Tab-separated table of C-alpha atoms and ligand atoms in Angstrom:
chain	number	residue	atom	x	y	z
A	294	MET	CA	89.619	84.557	27.406
A	295	SER	CA	88.873	83.491	23.820
A	296	ASP	CA	85.581	84.288	22.120
A	297	TRP	CA	85.244	80.645	21.064
A	298	THR	CA	82.331	79.240	22.998
A	299	ILE	CA	81.440	75.559	23.175
A	300	GLN	CA	78.572	76.137	20.737
A	301	LYS	CA	80.720	77.973	18.218
A	302	LEU	CA	83.444	75.309	18.394
A	303	LEU	CA	80.990	72.451	17.976
A	304	ASN	CA	79.395	74.065	14.953
A	305	TRP	CA	82.720	74.934	13.351
A	306	THR	CA	84.236	71.488	13.958
A	307	ALA	CA	81.153	69.613	12.744
A	308	GLU	CA	81.157	71.682	9.526
A	309	TYR	CA	84.865	71.033	9.023
A	310	PHE	CA	84.358	67.282	9.438
A	311	LYS	CA	81.382	67.420	7.065
A	312	ASP	CA	83.572	69.059	4.424
A	313	LYS	CA	86.174	66.350	4.986
A	314	LYS	CA	83.407	63.747	4.476
A	315	LEU	CA	83.957	62.134	7.857
A	316	ASP	CA	81.289	59.797	9.248
A	317	ALA	CA	79.090	61.290	11.983
A	318	PRO	CA	80.631	64.794	11.888
A	319	ARG	CA	78.592	66.247	14.748
A	320	LEU	CA	79.133	63.248	17.031
A	321	SER	CA	82.868	63.282	16.292
A	322	ALA	CA	83.024	66.987	17.174
A	323	GLU	CA	81.159	66.347	20.431
A	324	LEU	CA	83.404	63.429	21.379
A	325	LEU	CA	86.623	65.386	20.819
A	326	LEU	CA	85.433	68.490	22.638
A	327	SER	CA	83.958	66.614	25.584
A	328	SER	CA	87.206	64.652	25.933
A	329	ILE	CA	89.346	67.807	25.995
A	330	LEU	CA	87.040	69.650	28.373
A	331	ALA	CA	86.561	66.506	30.535
A	332	MET	CA	82.808	66.973	30.272
A	333	LYS	CA	79.984	64.603	29.405
A	334	ARG	CA	78.484	65.187	25.953
A	335	ILE	CA	75.229	66.380	27.495
A	336	GLU	CA	77.170	68.992	29.500
A	337	LEU	CA	78.368	70.589	26.274
A	338	TYR	CA	74.741	71.471	25.592
A	339	THR	CA	74.012	72.769	29.081
A	340	GLN	CA	77.121	75.020	28.911
A	341	PHE	CA	76.807	76.105	25.303
A	342	ASP	CA	77.913	79.722	25.960
A	343	LYS	CA	80.978	78.843	28.025
A	344	PRO	CA	84.193	80.257	26.505
A	345	VAL	CA	86.974	77.721	25.900
A	346	ALA	CA	90.502	78.508	27.138
A	347	LYS	CA	93.392	78.960	24.733
A	348	THR	CA	95.264	75.807	25.890
A	349	GLN	CA	92.188	73.691	25.269
A	350	LEU	CA	91.642	75.346	21.892
A	351	ASP	CA	95.192	74.367	20.933
A	352	GLN	CA	94.568	70.765	22.019
A	353	LEU	CA	91.337	70.655	20.054
A	354	HIS	CA	93.003	72.119	16.997
A	355	ASN	CA	95.580	69.317	17.022
A	356	LEU	CA	92.978	66.554	17.381
A	357	VAL	CA	90.609	68.073	14.799
A	358	LYS	CA	93.463	68.222	12.302
A	359	ARG	CA	94.325	64.559	12.929
A	360	ALA	CA	90.695	63.459	12.708
A	361	GLY	CA	90.424	65.428	9.459
A	362	GLN	CA	93.249	63.243	8.135
A	363	ASN	CA	91.156	60.143	8.952
A	364	GLU	CA	92.731	59.189	12.282
A	365	PRO	CA	89.868	57.470	14.161
A	366	VAL	CA	88.285	59.607	16.858
A	367	ALA	CA	88.185	56.613	19.228
A	368	TYR	CA	91.995	56.403	19.094
A	369	LEU	CA	92.327	60.165	19.565
A	370	ILE	CA	90.240	60.123	22.746
A	371	GLY	CA	91.342	56.621	23.851
A	372	LYS	CA	87.886	55.169	24.301
A	373	THR	CA	84.661	54.105	22.655
A	374	GLU	CA	81.308	52.671	23.646
A	375	PHE	CA	80.382	49.020	23.312
A	376	TYR	CA	77.248	47.372	24.664
A	377	SER	CA	76.591	50.568	26.704
A	378	LEU	CA	80.007	50.265	28.362
A	379	GLU	CA	82.927	52.647	28.003
A	380	ILE	CA	85.830	50.643	26.546
A	381	ILE	CA	89.427	51.853	26.536
A	382	VAL	CA	91.109	51.525	23.129
A	383	SER	CA	94.521	52.190	21.623
A	384	PRO	CA	95.904	51.763	18.096
A	385	ALA	CA	97.073	48.285	19.203
A	386	CYS	CA	93.509	46.974	19.185
A	387	LEU	CA	90.551	47.065	16.862
A	388	ILE	CA	87.929	49.673	17.715
A	389	PRO	CA	84.895	47.637	18.834
A	390	ARG	CA	82.084	47.898	16.275
A	391	PRO	CA	78.338	48.249	16.953
A	392	GLU	CA	77.788	45.175	14.716
A	393	THR	CA	79.763	43.069	17.209
A	394	GLU	CA	77.206	43.848	19.931
A	395	LEU	CA	75.002	41.185	18.296
A	396	LEU	CA	77.617	38.543	19.112
A	397	ALA	CA	77.835	39.745	22.729
A	398	GLU	CA	74.034	39.795	22.973
A	399	ARG	CA	73.617	36.243	21.679
A	400	ALA	CA	76.403	34.990	23.949
A	401	ILE	CA	74.725	36.489	27.016
A	402	GLU	CA	71.340	35.027	26.008
A	403	PHE	CA	72.902	31.579	25.502
A	404	LEU	CA	74.499	31.685	28.959
A	405	ARG	CA	71.267	32.847	30.624
A	406	ARG	CA	69.443	29.775	29.294
A	407	ARG	CA	71.871	27.462	31.085
A	408	THR	CA	72.279	26.559	34.722
A	409	GLY	CA	75.332	26.599	36.947
A	410	LYS	CA	78.660	28.261	36.492
A	411	GLN	CA	79.562	28.814	32.851
A	412	PHE	CA	83.005	28.656	31.236
A	413	VAL	CA	83.566	30.881	28.252
A	414	CYS	CA	86.470	31.328	25.889
A	415	ASP	CA	86.821	34.626	23.981
A	416	LEU	CA	89.360	34.078	21.206
A	417	CYS	CA	90.918	37.132	19.503
A	418	THR	CA	89.777	39.314	22.379
A	419	GLY	CA	91.457	42.601	21.322
A	420	SER	CA	90.225	45.256	23.764
A	421	ALA	CA	88.298	42.491	25.597
A	422	CYS	CA	85.056	44.283	24.719
A	423	ILE	CA	83.138	41.008	24.260
A	424	ALA	CA	84.512	39.418	27.434
A	425	VAL	CA	83.738	42.557	29.445
A	426	ALA	CA	80.190	42.812	28.045
A	427	ILE	CA	79.548	39.162	28.911
A	428	ALA	CA	81.027	39.332	32.409
A	429	LYS	CA	79.201	42.592	33.223
A	430	ASN	CA	75.873	41.106	32.171
A	431	PHE	CA	76.187	37.536	33.398
A	432	ALA	CA	77.519	36.998	36.891
A	433	ASP	CA	78.187	33.273	37.104
A	434	VAL	CA	80.882	33.040	34.458
A	435	ASP	CA	84.614	32.460	34.201
A	436	ILE	CA	86.171	33.669	30.954
A	437	ILE	CA	89.506	32.961	29.337
A	438	ALA	CA	90.266	35.615	26.716
A	439	THR	CA	93.204	35.268	24.356
A	440	ASP	CA	94.972	37.308	21.731
A	441	ILE	CA	98.195	36.925	19.812
A	442	CYS	CA	99.089	40.595	20.295
A	443	ASP	CA	100.678	41.569	23.589
A	444	ALA	CA	99.981	45.270	23.098
A	445	ALA	CA	96.265	44.568	22.531
A	446	LEU	CA	96.224	42.467	25.704
A	447	LYS	CA	97.603	45.435	27.673
A	448	VAL	CA	94.506	47.377	26.612
A	449	ALA	CA	92.339	44.367	27.459
A	450	ALA	CA	93.912	44.280	30.929
A	451	GLU	CA	93.042	47.961	31.451
A	452	ASN	CA	89.412	47.238	30.591
A	453	ILE	CA	89.294	44.195	32.877
A	454	GLN	CA	90.757	46.346	35.648
A	455	LYS	CA	88.375	49.248	34.929
A	456	TYR	CA	85.386	46.973	35.523
A	457	GLN	CA	87.067	44.990	38.332
A	458	LEU	CA	86.675	41.701	36.525
A	459	ASN	CA	90.154	40.345	37.310
A	460	ASN	CA	88.806	37.384	39.239
A	461	ARG	CA	86.449	36.332	36.403
A	462	VAL	CA	88.333	37.163	33.195
A	463	LYS	CA	91.792	35.700	32.641
A	464	LEU	CA	93.900	37.025	29.747
A	465	LEU	CA	96.381	34.838	27.873
A	466	CYS	CA	98.706	35.624	24.998
A	467	GLY	CA	99.050	33.167	22.129
A	468	ASP	CA	97.876	31.820	18.806
A	469	LEU	CA	94.158	30.972	19.059
A	470	PHE	CA	93.723	27.934	21.371
A	471	ASP	CA	97.466	27.396	21.925
A	472	ALA	CA	97.568	29.764	24.879
A	473	ILE	CA	94.735	27.924	26.598
A	474	VAL	CA	95.994	24.357	26.600
A	475	PRO	CA	98.268	24.589	29.666
A	476	HIS	CA	95.603	26.493	31.620
A	477	LEU	CA	92.606	24.315	30.946
A	478	ASP	CA	91.580	22.124	33.867
A	479	ALA	CA	89.358	19.080	33.335
A	480	GLU	CA	86.436	21.353	32.377
A	481	LYS	CA	85.854	22.353	28.757
A	482	PHE	CA	83.999	25.466	27.611
A	483	ASP	CA	80.242	25.961	27.511
A	484	LEU	CA	80.739	28.665	24.917
A	485	ILE	CA	83.494	29.821	22.599
A	486	VAL	CA	83.014	33.296	21.131
A	487	CYS	CA	85.263	34.923	18.578
A	488	ASN	CA	85.358	37.969	16.374
A	489	PRO	CA	88.404	36.966	14.330
A	490	PRO	CA	90.222	38.828	11.580
A	491	TYR	CA	88.157	38.108	8.426
A	492	VAL	CA	89.101	40.615	5.732
A	493	SER	CA	90.273	39.068	2.452
A	494	ALA	CA	93.244	40.297	0.408
A	495	GLY	CA	90.935	41.904	-2.186
A	496	GLU	CA	88.717	43.591	0.396
A	497	PHE	CA	91.688	44.954	2.323
A	498	GLU	CA	92.459	47.405	-0.465
A	499	THR	CA	88.886	48.689	-0.473
A	500	LEU	CA	88.717	49.461	3.257
A	501	ASP	CA	88.154	53.049	4.357
A	502	LYS	CA	91.336	55.011	5.002
A	503	ASN	CA	90.580	55.329	8.732
A	504	VAL	CA	90.512	51.521	8.977
A	505	LYS	CA	93.254	50.555	6.517
A	506	ASP	CA	95.793	53.145	7.643
A	507	TYR	CA	95.161	53.120	11.385
A	508	GLU	CA	93.700	49.851	12.709
A	509	PRO	CA	96.074	46.906	13.223
A	510	ARG	CA	96.444	44.773	10.110
A	511	GLN	CA	96.686	41.708	12.337
A	512	ALA	CA	93.168	42.440	13.622
A	513	LEU	CA	91.707	42.636	10.120
A	514	PHE	CA	93.468	40.556	7.533
A	515	ALA	CA	92.925	36.788	7.295
A	516	GLY	CA	94.481	35.483	4.096
A	517	LYS	CA	93.422	35.385	0.472
A	518	ASP	CA	89.731	34.671	1.091
A	519	GLY	CA	89.499	36.002	4.661
A	520	LEU	CA	88.666	32.529	5.964
A	521	ASP	CA	92.050	31.447	7.380
A	522	VAL	CA	91.154	31.897	11.042
A	523	TYR	CA	87.713	30.255	10.678
A	524	HIS	CA	89.384	27.134	9.246
A	525	ARG	CA	91.747	26.952	12.184
A	526	ILE	CA	89.022	27.520	14.792
A	527	ALA	CA	86.725	24.934	13.163
A	528	GLU	CA	89.503	22.307	13.285
A	529	LYS	CA	90.020	22.713	17.011
A	530	ALA	CA	86.689	23.835	18.494
A	531	ASP	CA	85.342	20.337	19.182
A	532	ALA	CA	88.229	19.487	21.489
A	533	PHE	CA	87.533	22.556	23.637
A	534	LEU	CA	83.724	22.458	23.831
A	535	LYS	CA	81.477	20.592	26.266
A	536	PRO	CA	79.061	18.094	24.655
A	537	ASP	CA	76.231	20.677	24.622
A	538	GLY	CA	78.469	23.696	24.119
A	539	ALA	CA	78.310	26.282	21.351
A	540	LEU	CA	80.635	28.190	19.084
A	541	MET	CA	79.623	31.741	18.119
A	542	LEU	CA	81.565	33.614	15.475
A	543	GLU	CA	81.282	37.036	13.920
A	544	ILE	CA	81.456	36.781	10.136
A	545	GLY	CA	81.847	39.147	7.201
A	546	TYR	CA	78.661	39.969	5.260
A	547	SER	CA	79.531	37.576	2.421
A	548	GLN	CA	81.020	34.730	4.453
A	549	GLY	CA	77.892	33.077	5.905
A	550	HIS	CA	77.742	30.224	3.411
A	551	SER	CA	81.480	29.436	3.440
A	552	VAL	CA	81.816	29.488	7.239
A	553	SER	CA	78.628	27.477	7.669
A	554	GLU	CA	79.977	24.850	5.237
A	555	LEU	CA	83.330	24.554	6.916
A	556	LEU	CA	81.649	24.136	10.317
A	557	LYS	CA	79.347	21.434	8.882
A	558	GLN	CA	82.362	19.595	7.453
A	559	THR	CA	83.736	19.113	10.985
A	560	ASN	CA	80.713	16.847	11.730
A	561	CYS	CA	80.745	18.059	15.299
A	562	PHE	CA	77.793	20.450	15.316
A	563	ARG	CA	74.169	19.318	15.275
A	564	GLN	CA	72.882	22.756	14.313
A	565	THR	CA	74.232	25.960	12.759
A	566	ALA	CA	72.382	29.237	12.264
A	567	ILE	CA	73.321	32.551	10.692
A	568	GLU	CA	71.920	35.818	11.941
A	569	LYS	CA	71.792	39.220	10.289
A	570	ASP	CA	72.850	42.524	11.862
A	571	PHE	CA	70.951	45.834	11.880
A	572	HIS	CA	72.184	46.531	8.331
A	573	ASN	CA	70.592	43.240	7.232
A	574	ASN	CA	74.024	41.696	6.606
A	575	ASP	CA	74.967	38.198	7.767
A	576	ARG	CA	76.947	38.823	10.936
A	577	VAL	CA	76.874	36.007	13.518
A	578	ILE	CA	77.027	32.265	13.094
A	579	THR	CA	76.123	29.987	15.978
A	580	ALA	CA	77.014	26.306	15.934
A	581	VAL	CA	75.703	24.043	18.691
A	582	LYS	CA	77.302	20.704	19.480
B	801	SAM	C1	88.729	41.617	14.614
B	801	SAM	S1	89.766	41.864	16.015
B	801	SAM	C2	88.560	41.577	17.294
B	801	SAM	C3	88.854	42.267	18.590
B	801	SAM	C4	87.694	42.250	19.592
B	801	SAM	N1	87.326	40.899	19.940
B	801	SAM	C5	86.491	42.986	19.010
B	801	SAM	O1	85.479	42.317	18.714
B	801	SAM	O2	86.543	44.219	18.861
B	801	SAM	C6	90.736	40.408	15.958
B	801	SAM	C7	91.783	40.228	17.059
B	801	SAM	O3	92.398	38.953	16.820
B	801	SAM	C8	93.761	39.005	17.149
B	801	SAM	N2	94.405	37.896	16.422
B	801	SAM	C9	94.754	37.839	15.119
B	801	SAM	N3	95.262	36.632	14.824
B	801	SAM	C10	95.229	35.897	15.978
B	801	SAM	C11	95.624	34.571	16.304
B	801	SAM	N4	96.158	33.743	15.396
B	801	SAM	N5	95.452	34.156	17.582
B	801	SAM	C12	94.914	34.978	18.510
B	801	SAM	N6	94.527	36.262	18.246
B	801	SAM	C13	94.679	36.709	16.993
B	801	SAM	C14	94.186	40.398	16.761
B	801	SAM	O4	95.331	40.787	17.467
B	801	SAM	C15	92.929	41.218	17.121
B	801	SAM	O5	93.035	41.728	18.413
């Protein structure tokens, strides 16, 4: 039996990550170790003196080395947390961000203010984190979630299955609204939500290594000014929304004005509002028809 206890490993790994200037070194160490030991994070602390077996030490060594080279911990352990839900992830999909919880929150609030069954479209669904958060927190909803990437949709399907939402969330593969057209019955959507790719060419180069080198480019990059996908959604949204429906989009911190303007130019929304996230950055734009 090795003399590496859980406590010693946590301390060593957290220090190593600190030296490597990783974000949240202690949390990252806890996540990797709890994944390898198949324990909850809290259990690491209740079993601090437990020695760790050689095979598990070898596994940890491999993951710590990869994390030290900026491979995201969420990809290494295959999951992350979003809106208090465990979400499966793989390198095919973006790792859901805490900032995106604001979009999920506002979507759920919007649906709760309405009556009757609600129809929601989640464009660019990725891991389906937004669709899952909505469906888990609002019962009377049918969601169509789309993505252009088949491999991301496989992850989305695992999350839908994990939370047994198959009868309320339908996944479709295709370019924005294109996938939906053949599946849409007479009803239009009460709400369209989307966290699209919105990184501009200039910004792409400045992204952290763990994002730029590991997360899918297709999930991030959206043309010269980062606004390509917003333009395309704005052009089509009216045709897919009910008369009192809403469009809610995540936006980059500097895109509030531009996206607001391009939504106004469609002349289909009576009201648009931008909301800031917990870092005080513009993050969600809501446009109501
Ligand atoms: C920023 S990620 C958002 C993923 C997830 N909704 C989230 O919030 O974590 C954008 C997603 O859009 C998808 N995507 C990119 N271009 C698309 C397009 N033209 N049509 C549909 N999906 C697209 C990517 O594959 C990626 O999964």
